[in-house]
Amino acid sequence: MLESIVIVGAGQAAAQLIASLVQDGFTGSVTLVGDEPHLPYQRPPLSKKFLAGELSFDRLYVRPAAFYEKAGTRLMLGTTVAQIDRQDHAVVLADGTRLPYSTLVLATGSRARTVPLPGADRPGVYFLRTIADVEALKAAFAPGRSLVVVGGGYIGLELAAVAAKHELRVTVLEQAPRVMGRGVGPVVSRFYERLHREEGVDIRTGVSVRAIEPGHVVCSDGSHPADLVLIGAGALPNVELAREAGLTVGEGITVDAQCRTSDPAIYAIGDCTVQHHALFERGLHLESVHNALEQGRIAAAAITGKPIPAEQVPWFWSDQYDVKLQMVGLSAGHDEAVVRGNPDQGRSFAVFYLRQGMLLAVDAVNRAPEFMVSKQLIAEHARLDPARLRDERVAVKDLKG
Ligand SMILES: Cc1cc2nc3c(=O)[nH]c(=O)nc-3n(C[C@H](O)[C@H](O)[C@H](O)COP(=O)(O)OP(=O)(O)OC[C@H]3O[C@@H](n4cnc5c(N)ncnc54)[C@H](O)[C@@H]3O)c2cc1C
């Protein structure tokens, strides 16, 4: 019988899966069901070049329409999957239509986390996850207007950077003692607080927001004028379909090394998953393009019986002003953070996170060479000499010694 794959969710992971299935010689049928009205698109530019008006709409798409046509993919966009009927091997669409599958792939991604704040549902309060979110936000973007960003994570800060460049008056309110606390170490957080202040953004840490009222945001340190408010409170994986179908779900949909869920006919890829990572010896729920692409490739290989691509070290990036931050590895459990360069001056340095001399992770600020070399060193479990890492006279390619 001809194999039929149904993919739920038309995001970056799904697009990669289809490309890899083509490459791996898959000959069955593929149906892509996505609730947004768009072809799979890249989200990173939403808070960067697309928001800034420096990237056109069509350049957001991962692949053009012609690619799916050539691949023979049946596109069902603007269509929501409401249920999985595992017994019958079918998904049920919101309108009741049933789509049979022999293999199902959940690529449902994540959604913006809402906050239980009084006034959070007022007009003028925005989120940043989809093209529709950006279009609504862009319409409100105008020089001189005041913007309050609730949450100093990377999306909130990227938006703050674009807004500051567009001459909005920007305040960032972060509840934690430092910005981007979930993603980077304290040295890097302090740098980003300085960077934003230098660019005219009012960064407040350790403040909790109490309510959003017309024209201002009330919080523990007083009230901040706000013509518009962006809630940047992180993301929540879309796991409900999987959970309701009885699949194993933890921090995301639990998948094995081949991206298979607890039902062998169902795979899951991208932001919606949690997967054991051999290098870090624990389950990881990652929200990154790199992870979406890697899992798309892995699932395609598993479905077509090709060798599974080797596991890679996770990485992530963020662009704010003229600064590119590249993060590779995971710093949790480090016992030493070694700084190369000066984070208190200028806009270029790197922090190496070590455990008993073994490199776990690097945050590289405008330091592409350190980032590139570290990817390899982390994968090799390299043990490094902190003195050499710190010493800028040692060339990056010689850091291993
Ligand atoms: C503003 C922003 C900036 C980012 N910047 C970066 C960055 O700089 N670097 C980086 O590495 N990552 C970045 N990310 C994260 C990155 O974009 C995500 O990790 C990536 O998009 C995950 O791809 P995905 O395919 O798993 O999920 P998604 O891209 O979220 O796609 C999932 C799709 O499935 C749809 N869907 C969900 N449920 C259903 C259903 N029941 N039926 C039909 N469709 C459904 C969703 O609506 C969505 O369209 C950013 C994200 C955002 C929002």
Short mmCIF file of C-alpha atoms and ligand atoms in Angstrom, two decimals:
data_model
loop_
_atom_site.label_atom_id
_atom_site.label_comp_id
_atom_site.label_asym_id
_atom_site.label_seq_id
_atom_site.Cartn_x
_atom_site.Cartn_y
_atom_site.Cartn_z
CA MET A 1 0.00 0.00 0.00
CA LEU A 2 1.22 3.51 -0.82
CA GLU A 3 2.48 5.23 2.30
CA SER A 4 0.57 8.41 3.16
CA ILE A 5 2.05 10.98 5.47
CA VAL A 6 -0.05 13.68 7.11
CA ILE A 7 1.89 16.55 8.67
CA VAL A 8 0.09 18.72 11.22
CA GLY A 9 1.51 22.24 11.41
CA ALA A 10 3.05 24.13 8.49
CA GLY A 11 6.13 25.67 10.08
CA GLN A 12 9.87 25.48 9.66
CA ALA A 13 10.13 21.86 10.83
CA ALA A 14 7.42 20.70 8.40
CA ALA A 15 9.09 22.45 5.45
CA GLN A 16 12.41 20.77 6.25
CA LEU A 17 10.71 17.40 6.65
CA ILE A 18 9.19 17.68 3.17
CA ALA A 19 12.51 18.77 1.62
CA SER A 20 14.30 15.87 3.31
CA LEU A 21 11.61 13.36 2.28
CA VAL A 22 12.13 14.45 -1.35
CA GLN A 23 15.89 14.14 -0.93
CA ASP A 24 15.57 10.73 0.71
CA GLY A 25 13.49 9.46 -2.22
CA PHE A 26 10.10 9.13 -0.48
CA THR A 27 7.48 8.10 -3.06
CA GLY A 28 4.24 8.09 -1.07
CA SER A 29 1.78 10.94 -0.62
CA VAL A 30 2.28 13.92 1.70
CA THR A 31 -0.48 16.19 3.01
CA LEU A 32 0.48 19.31 4.94
CA VAL A 33 -2.24 20.77 7.19
CA GLY A 34 -1.53 24.18 8.73
CA ASP A 35 -3.88 26.49 10.58
CA GLU A 36 -2.17 29.70 9.43
CA PRO A 37 -3.08 30.86 5.91
CA HIS A 38 0.60 30.87 4.83
CA LEU A 39 3.15 28.53 3.36
CA PRO A 40 5.73 27.53 5.98
CA TYR A 41 7.70 30.64 6.89
CA GLN A 42 10.67 31.67 8.99
CA ARG A 43 9.76 33.26 12.30
CA PRO A 44 13.14 34.77 13.31
CA PRO A 45 12.81 37.76 10.94
CA LEU A 46 9.43 38.60 12.51
CA SER A 47 11.15 40.31 15.42
CA LYS A 48 14.11 41.47 13.31
CA LYS A 49 14.30 42.46 9.62
CA PHE A 50 10.65 41.87 8.73
CA LEU A 51 9.42 44.01 11.61
CA ALA A 52 12.00 46.65 10.65
CA GLY A 53 10.61 46.68 7.08
CA GLU A 54 13.96 45.45 5.68
CA LEU A 55 12.70 42.10 4.40
CA SER A 56 9.79 41.56 2.04
CA PHE A 57 6.92 39.24 2.79
CA ASP A 58 7.81 36.61 0.16
CA ARG A 59 11.35 36.28 1.55
CA LEU A 60 9.89 34.94 4.78
CA TYR A 61 8.79 31.72 3.09
CA VAL A 62 11.09 28.77 3.67
CA ARG A 63 10.34 27.49 0.12
CA PRO A 64 8.24 28.94 -2.70
CA ALA A 65 4.84 27.47 -3.64
CA ALA A 66 6.45 25.83 -6.69
CA PHE A 67 8.57 23.65 -4.40
CA TYR A 68 5.51 21.99 -2.81
CA GLU A 69 3.89 21.60 -6.19
CA LYS A 70 6.96 19.86 -7.57
CA ALA A 71 7.18 17.66 -4.48
CA GLY A 72 3.55 16.65 -4.98
CA THR A 73 2.58 17.90 -1.51
CA ARG A 74 -1.11 18.46 -0.94
CA LEU A 75 -1.39 21.77 0.91
CA MET A 76 -4.29 22.36 3.28
CA LEU A 77 -3.55 25.79 4.69
CA GLY A 78 -5.90 27.77 6.92
CA THR A 79 -7.04 24.37 8.23
CA THR A 80 -6.96 23.17 11.83
CA VAL A 81 -6.58 19.58 12.98
CA ALA A 82 -8.91 19.08 15.93
CA GLN A 83 -8.25 15.49 16.89
CA ILE A 84 -6.19 12.39 16.24
CA ASP A 85 -8.00 9.08 15.92
CA ARG A 86 -5.14 6.68 16.56
CA GLN A 87 -7.25 3.58 16.33
CA ASP A 88 -8.44 4.44 12.83
CA HIS A 89 -5.17 6.11 11.75
CA ALA A 90 -6.91 9.35 10.81
CA VAL A 91 -6.86 13.00 11.84
CA VAL A 92 -10.11 14.89 12.22
CA LEU A 93 -10.21 18.47 10.94
CA ALA A 94 -12.11 21.25 12.68
CA ASP A 95 -14.94 20.86 10.13
CA GLY A 96 -15.20 17.13 10.85
CA THR A 97 -13.41 15.94 7.69
CA ARG A 98 -11.25 12.88 8.31
CA LEU A 99 -7.82 12.46 6.73
CA PRO A 100 -6.40 8.95 6.87
CA TYR A 101 -2.67 8.48 7.43
CA SER A 102 -0.21 5.65 7.55
CA THR A 103 2.35 7.95 9.19
CA LEU A 104 1.43 11.09 11.10
CA VAL A 105 3.93 13.84 11.91
CA LEU A 106 3.10 16.43 14.54
CA ALA A 107 4.93 19.69 13.80
CA THR A 108 2.62 21.91 15.79
CA GLY A 109 5.30 24.27 17.14
CA SER A 110 4.57 26.56 20.04
CA ARG A 111 2.47 29.63 20.71
CA ALA A 112 3.05 32.87 22.59
CA ARG A 113 2.49 32.49 26.30
CA THR A 114 -0.26 34.74 27.62
CA VAL A 115 -0.15 36.36 31.06
CA PRO A 116 -2.97 36.49 33.60
CA LEU A 117 -2.71 40.28 33.99
CA PRO A 118 -5.68 42.60 34.34
CA GLY A 119 -5.97 44.42 31.01
CA ALA A 120 -3.84 41.96 29.02
CA ASP A 121 -6.71 41.50 26.57
CA ARG A 122 -7.09 45.23 25.84
CA PRO A 123 -6.64 46.70 22.36
CA GLY A 124 -3.08 47.95 22.03
CA VAL A 125 -1.63 44.82 23.69
CA TYR A 126 0.33 42.66 21.24
CA PHE A 127 2.14 39.33 21.01
CA LEU A 128 4.82 38.34 18.53
CA ARG A 129 4.59 34.85 17.08
CA THR A 130 2.95 35.03 13.66
CA ILE A 131 2.87 37.16 10.52
CA ALA A 132 -0.59 38.34 11.61
CA ASP A 133 0.87 39.49 14.96
CA VAL A 134 3.57 41.54 13.20
CA GLU A 135 1.13 43.14 10.79
CA ALA A 136 -1.06 44.27 13.68
CA LEU A 137 1.97 45.54 15.56
CA LYS A 138 3.48 47.32 12.55
CA ALA A 139 0.29 49.30 12.08
CA ALA A 140 0.75 50.71 15.59
CA PHE A 141 4.49 51.43 15.23
CA ALA A 142 5.08 55.17 14.87
CA PRO A 143 7.93 57.46 15.96
CA GLY A 144 7.27 59.21 19.26
CA ARG A 145 4.81 56.62 20.53
CA SER A 146 5.58 54.89 23.81
CA LEU A 147 6.02 51.14 23.88
CA VAL A 148 6.26 48.99 26.98
CA VAL A 149 7.71 45.52 26.50
CA VAL A 150 6.65 43.12 29.23
CA GLY A 151 9.43 40.53 29.47
CA GLY A 152 13.12 40.93 28.72
CA GLY A 153 13.64 37.73 26.77
CA TYR A 154 15.22 37.67 23.33
CA ILE A 155 11.97 38.36 21.41
CA GLY A 156 11.06 41.31 23.63
CA LEU A 157 14.57 42.72 23.34
CA GLU A 158 14.74 42.27 19.57
CA LEU A 159 11.46 44.11 19.28
CA ALA A 160 12.76 46.82 21.63
CA ALA A 161 15.81 47.26 19.37
CA VAL A 162 13.70 47.68 16.23
CA ALA A 163 11.32 50.04 18.02
CA ALA A 164 14.18 52.18 19.36
CA LYS A 165 15.58 52.46 15.82
CA HIS A 166 12.12 53.59 14.71
CA GLU A 167 12.21 56.28 17.39
CA LEU A 168 9.54 54.88 19.64
CA ARG A 169 10.07 55.55 23.35
CA VAL A 170 10.74 52.09 24.71
CA THR A 171 10.61 50.67 28.23
CA VAL A 172 11.38 47.01 28.96
CA LEU A 173 10.02 45.54 32.20
CA GLU A 174 11.63 42.31 33.36
CA GLN A 175 10.55 40.53 36.51
CA ALA A 176 13.82 38.61 36.98
CA PRO A 177 16.98 40.34 38.22
CA ARG A 178 18.46 40.27 34.69
CA VAL A 179 17.35 40.17 31.06
CA MET A 180 17.54 37.00 28.90
CA GLY A 181 18.12 35.06 32.11
CA ARG A 182 16.84 31.77 30.70
CA GLY A 183 19.22 31.79 27.76
CA VAL A 184 22.54 33.39 28.71
CA GLY A 185 24.84 33.91 31.69
CA PRO A 186 24.92 37.04 33.88
CA VAL A 187 27.86 38.66 32.04
CA VAL A 188 25.92 38.56 28.79
CA SER A 189 22.72 39.83 30.44
CA ARG A 190 24.61 42.81 31.89
CA PHE A 191 26.06 43.55 28.45
CA TYR A 192 22.59 43.57 26.85
CA GLU A 193 21.24 45.86 29.56
CA ARG A 194 24.10 48.30 28.77
CA LEU A 195 23.59 47.92 25.03
CA HIS A 196 19.91 48.81 25.22
CA ARG A 197 20.52 51.71 27.58
CA GLU A 198 23.15 53.07 25.17
CA GLU A 199 20.49 52.91 22.45
CA GLY A 200 18.01 54.86 24.56
CA VAL A 201 15.84 52.02 25.88
CA ASP A 202 14.72 52.20 29.51
CA ILE A 203 15.48 48.73 30.88
CA ARG A 204 14.01 47.88 34.29
CA THR A 205 14.78 44.56 35.95
CA GLY A 206 13.27 43.11 39.11
CA VAL A 207 9.90 44.77 38.48
CA SER A 208 6.59 42.98 38.30
CA VAL A 209 3.73 44.22 36.21
CA ARG A 210 0.41 44.55 38.06
CA ALA A 211 -2.00 45.72 35.34
CA ILE A 212 -2.28 47.17 31.86
CA GLU A 213 -4.50 50.23 31.83
CA PRO A 214 -5.40 52.58 28.98
CA GLY A 215 -2.25 54.57 28.17
CA HIS A 216 0.00 53.05 30.83
CA VAL A 217 1.30 49.95 32.53
CA VAL A 218 1.18 49.73 36.30
CA CYS A 219 3.97 47.86 38.00
CA SER A 220 5.88 47.51 41.26
CA ASP A 221 8.10 50.52 40.52
CA GLY A 222 5.28 52.85 39.46
CA SER A 223 3.51 53.52 36.21
CA HIS A 224 4.96 53.63 32.67
CA PRO A 225 3.30 55.41 29.74
CA ALA A 226 2.30 52.95 27.03
CA ASP A 227 0.56 53.66 23.76
CA LEU A 228 1.25 50.05 22.97
CA VAL A 229 2.34 47.01 24.97
CA LEU A 230 4.14 43.90 23.79
CA ILE A 231 3.90 40.80 25.93
CA GLY A 232 7.08 38.78 25.51
CA ALA A 233 6.50 36.07 28.08
CA GLY A 234 7.97 33.13 26.20
CA ALA A 235 6.31 30.30 24.34
CA LEU A 236 4.21 27.24 25.16
CA PRO A 237 4.53 24.06 23.09
CA ASN A 238 1.35 22.99 21.27
CA VAL A 239 0.99 19.54 22.80
CA GLU A 240 -2.78 19.36 23.33
CA LEU A 241 -3.55 17.21 20.27
CA ALA A 242 -0.91 14.71 21.33
CA ARG A 243 -1.99 14.70 24.96
CA GLU A 244 -5.66 14.20 24.10
CA ALA A 245 -4.66 11.31 21.84
CA GLY A 246 -2.89 9.67 24.81
CA LEU A 247 0.69 10.12 23.59
CA THR A 248 3.41 10.58 26.18
CA VAL A 249 3.91 14.29 26.84
CA GLY A 250 6.37 15.96 29.20
CA GLU A 251 7.83 19.41 28.62
CA GLY A 252 6.89 18.70 25.01
CA ILE A 253 5.74 15.64 23.06
CA THR A 254 8.19 12.95 24.09
CA VAL A 255 10.12 11.52 21.13
CA ASP A 256 12.95 9.02 20.77
CA ALA A 257 16.21 9.45 18.84
CA GLN A 258 14.27 8.94 15.58
CA CYS A 259 11.61 11.54 16.53
CA ARG A 260 9.04 8.80 17.11
CA THR A 261 6.40 9.39 19.78
CA SER A 262 5.03 6.69 22.08
CA ASP A 263 2.89 5.58 19.08
CA PRO A 264 5.22 4.13 16.39
CA ALA A 265 3.00 5.50 13.58
CA ILE A 266 3.32 9.05 14.90
CA TYR A 267 6.40 11.28 14.82
CA ALA A 268 6.82 14.75 16.30
CA ILE A 269 9.36 17.42 15.30
CA GLY A 270 10.35 20.97 16.18
CA ASP A 271 9.27 23.23 19.03
CA CYS A 272 6.53 20.87 20.22
CA THR A 273 8.94 18.07 21.26
CA VAL A 274 11.15 16.94 24.09
CA GLN A 275 13.97 14.59 23.10
CA HIS A 276 16.80 12.92 24.97
CA HIS A 277 20.11 14.43 23.89
CA ALA A 278 23.06 12.07 24.27
CA LEU A 279 25.63 14.86 24.61
CA PHE A 280 23.81 16.48 27.54
CA GLU A 281 22.40 13.20 28.92
CA ARG A 282 18.89 14.54 29.45
CA GLY A 283 15.65 15.41 27.68
CA LEU A 284 15.74 18.76 25.90
CA HIS A 285 12.82 20.91 24.85
CA LEU A 286 14.34 23.36 22.38
CA GLU A 287 12.69 26.28 20.64
CA SER A 288 15.07 26.98 17.80
CA VAL A 289 15.36 26.87 14.05
CA HIS A 290 18.34 24.55 14.31
CA ASN A 291 16.31 22.01 16.29
CA ALA A 292 13.33 22.28 13.90
CA LEU A 293 15.59 21.62 10.89
CA GLU A 294 17.53 18.83 12.55
CA GLN A 295 14.41 16.98 13.69
CA GLY A 296 12.82 17.44 10.24
CA ARG A 297 15.86 15.67 8.74
CA ILE A 298 15.86 12.94 11.40
CA ALA A 299 12.15 12.11 10.95
CA ALA A 300 12.53 11.97 7.15
CA ALA A 301 15.46 9.57 7.50
CA ALA A 302 13.54 7.40 9.97
CA ILE A 303 10.44 7.28 7.75
CA THR A 304 12.42 6.39 4.63
CA GLY A 305 14.76 3.96 6.38
CA LYS A 306 17.87 6.06 5.73
CA PRO A 307 20.70 6.43 8.30
CA ILE A 308 19.75 8.88 11.05
CA PRO A 309 21.88 12.06 10.84
CA ALA A 310 24.36 12.42 13.70
CA GLU A 311 23.13 14.42 16.68
CA GLN A 312 24.42 18.00 16.68
CA VAL A 313 25.17 20.50 19.42
CA PRO A 314 22.15 22.83 19.75
CA TRP A 315 22.64 26.46 18.80
CA PHE A 316 20.63 29.66 18.63
CA TRP A 317 21.11 33.28 17.66
CA SER A 318 19.64 36.71 18.34
CA ASP A 319 20.13 39.99 16.45
CA GLN A 320 19.77 43.27 18.31
CA TYR A 321 21.03 46.56 16.80
CA ASP A 322 24.44 45.82 15.23
CA VAL A 323 25.07 42.91 17.59
CA LYS A 324 24.78 39.25 16.67
CA LEU A 325 24.62 36.88 19.63
CA GLN A 326 25.33 33.23 18.84
CA MET A 327 24.83 30.66 21.57
CA VAL A 328 25.99 27.09 21.26
CA GLY A 329 25.63 24.24 23.74
CA LEU A 330 23.92 24.41 27.13
CA SER A 331 25.61 26.11 30.07
CA ALA A 332 23.54 24.42 32.84
CA GLY A 333 25.87 22.77 35.36
CA HIS A 334 28.97 24.83 34.49
CA ASP A 335 31.44 25.59 37.29
CA GLU A 336 33.46 28.26 35.50
CA ALA A 337 32.62 31.05 33.05
CA VAL A 338 35.66 32.40 31.19
CA VAL A 339 35.36 35.74 29.41
CA ARG A 340 37.36 36.49 26.27
CA GLY A 341 37.29 40.19 25.43
CA ASN A 342 35.73 43.02 27.42
CA PRO A 343 31.95 42.91 27.98
CA ASP A 344 32.02 46.33 29.69
CA GLN A 345 33.31 48.18 26.65
CA GLY A 346 32.51 47.90 22.98
CA ARG A 347 30.32 45.19 21.48
CA SER A 348 32.41 42.08 21.01
CA PHE A 349 33.35 39.30 23.44
CA ALA A 350 32.65 35.65 24.20
CA VAL A 351 31.89 33.69 27.36
CA PHE A 352 32.98 30.06 27.60
CA TYR A 353 31.15 27.84 30.12
CA LEU A 354 33.20 24.93 31.48
CA ARG A 355 32.60 22.03 33.84
CA GLN A 356 35.84 20.68 35.26
CA GLY A 357 37.58 22.14 32.24
CA MET A 358 35.19 20.59 29.70
CA LEU A 359 33.52 23.04 27.35
CA LEU A 360 29.71 22.95 27.71
CA ALA A 361 28.55 26.13 25.98
CA VAL A 362 29.60 29.48 24.54
CA ASP A 363 27.80 32.81 24.23
CA ALA A 364 29.52 34.72 21.42
CA VAL A 365 28.72 38.42 20.97
CA ASN A 366 29.84 39.55 17.53
CA ARG A 367 32.38 36.72 17.68
CA ALA A 368 31.55 34.36 14.82
CA PRO A 369 35.00 32.62 14.85
CA GLU A 370 34.67 31.67 18.55
CA PHE A 371 31.15 30.39 17.87
CA MET A 372 32.20 28.27 14.89
CA VAL A 373 35.19 26.69 16.64
CA SER A 374 33.20 26.04 19.82
CA LYS A 375 30.53 24.01 18.02
CA GLN A 376 33.18 21.42 17.25
CA LEU A 377 34.91 21.64 20.63
CA ILE A 378 31.66 21.06 22.54
CA ALA A 379 30.81 18.04 20.37
CA GLU A 380 34.28 16.63 21.10
CA HIS A 381 33.88 17.16 24.90
CA ALA A 382 37.11 19.16 24.63
CA ARG A 383 38.92 20.12 27.83
CA LEU A 384 40.29 23.64 27.59
CA ASP A 385 42.73 25.79 29.49
CA PRO A 386 40.90 28.85 30.86
CA ALA A 387 44.08 30.95 30.61
CA ARG A 388 44.31 30.31 26.85
CA LEU A 389 40.60 31.04 26.36
CA ARG A 390 41.00 34.37 28.13
CA ASP A 391 44.17 35.35 26.26
CA GLU A 392 43.25 37.20 23.07
CA ARG A 393 46.78 36.67 21.74
CA VAL A 394 45.91 32.98 21.33
CA ALA A 395 44.28 32.61 17.91
CA VAL A 396 40.76 31.21 17.96
CA LYS A 397 41.78 28.20 15.89
CA ASP A 398 44.41 27.38 18.53
CA LEU A 399 42.14 27.56 21.57
CA LYS A 400 42.32 23.82 22.06
CA GLY A 401 46.08 24.06 22.52
C1 LIG B 1 9.54 36.34 16.82
C2 LIG B 1 10.36 35.10 16.86
C3 LIG B 1 11.74 35.18 16.69
C4 LIG B 1 12.52 34.03 16.70
N1 LIG B 1 13.88 34.16 16.55
C5 LIG B 1 14.62 33.04 16.53
C6 LIG B 1 16.03 33.13 16.31
O1 LIG B 1 16.58 34.21 16.18
N2 LIG B 1 16.75 31.98 16.24
C7 LIG B 1 16.16 30.74 16.37
O2 LIG B 1 16.84 29.71 16.31
N3 LIG B 1 14.83 30.63 16.61
C8 LIG B 1 14.06 31.74 16.68
N4 LIG B 1 12.71 31.64 16.90
C9 LIG B 1 12.12 30.30 17.14
C10 LIG B 1 11.86 29.57 15.84
O3 LIG B 1 11.18 30.40 14.95
C11 LIG B 1 11.07 28.32 16.16
O4 LIG B 1 11.89 27.48 16.95
C12 LIG B 1 10.65 27.57 14.88
O5 LIG B 1 9.75 28.36 14.15
C13 LIG B 1 10.00 26.24 15.23
O6 LIG B 1 9.49 25.67 14.07
P1 LIG B 1 8.28 24.62 14.17
O7 LIG B 1 8.03 24.20 12.76
O8 LIG B 1 8.55 23.63 15.20
O9 LIG B 1 7.03 25.45 14.72
P2 LIG B 1 6.27 26.72 14.18
O10 LIG B 1 7.14 27.56 13.32
O11 LIG B 1 5.64 27.33 15.39
O12 LIG B 1 5.12 26.11 13.25
C14 LIG B 1 4.08 25.32 13.77
C15 LIG B 1 2.80 25.59 12.98
O13 LIG B 1 1.82 24.63 13.34
C16 LIG B 1 0.58 25.27 13.43
N5 LIG B 1 -0.36 24.42 14.20
C17 LIG B 1 -0.35 24.19 15.54
N6 LIG B 1 -1.38 23.38 15.88
C18 LIG B 1 -2.05 23.09 14.73
C19 LIG B 1 -3.20 22.31 14.46
N7 LIG B 1 -3.87 21.65 15.42
N8 LIG B 1 -3.63 22.25 13.17
C20 LIG B 1 -2.98 22.90 12.17
N9 LIG B 1 -1.86 23.66 12.40
C21 LIG B 1 -1.41 23.75 13.67
C22 LIG B 1 0.96 26.58 14.11
O14 LIG B 1 -0.04 27.55 14.02
C23 LIG B 1 2.18 26.95 13.29
O15 LIG B 1 1.83 27.60 12.11
C24 LIG B 1 11.90 32.77 16.89
C25 LIG B 1 10.52 32.69 17.06
C26 LIG B 1 9.75 33.83 17.04
C27 LIG B 1 8.27 33.72 17.24
#
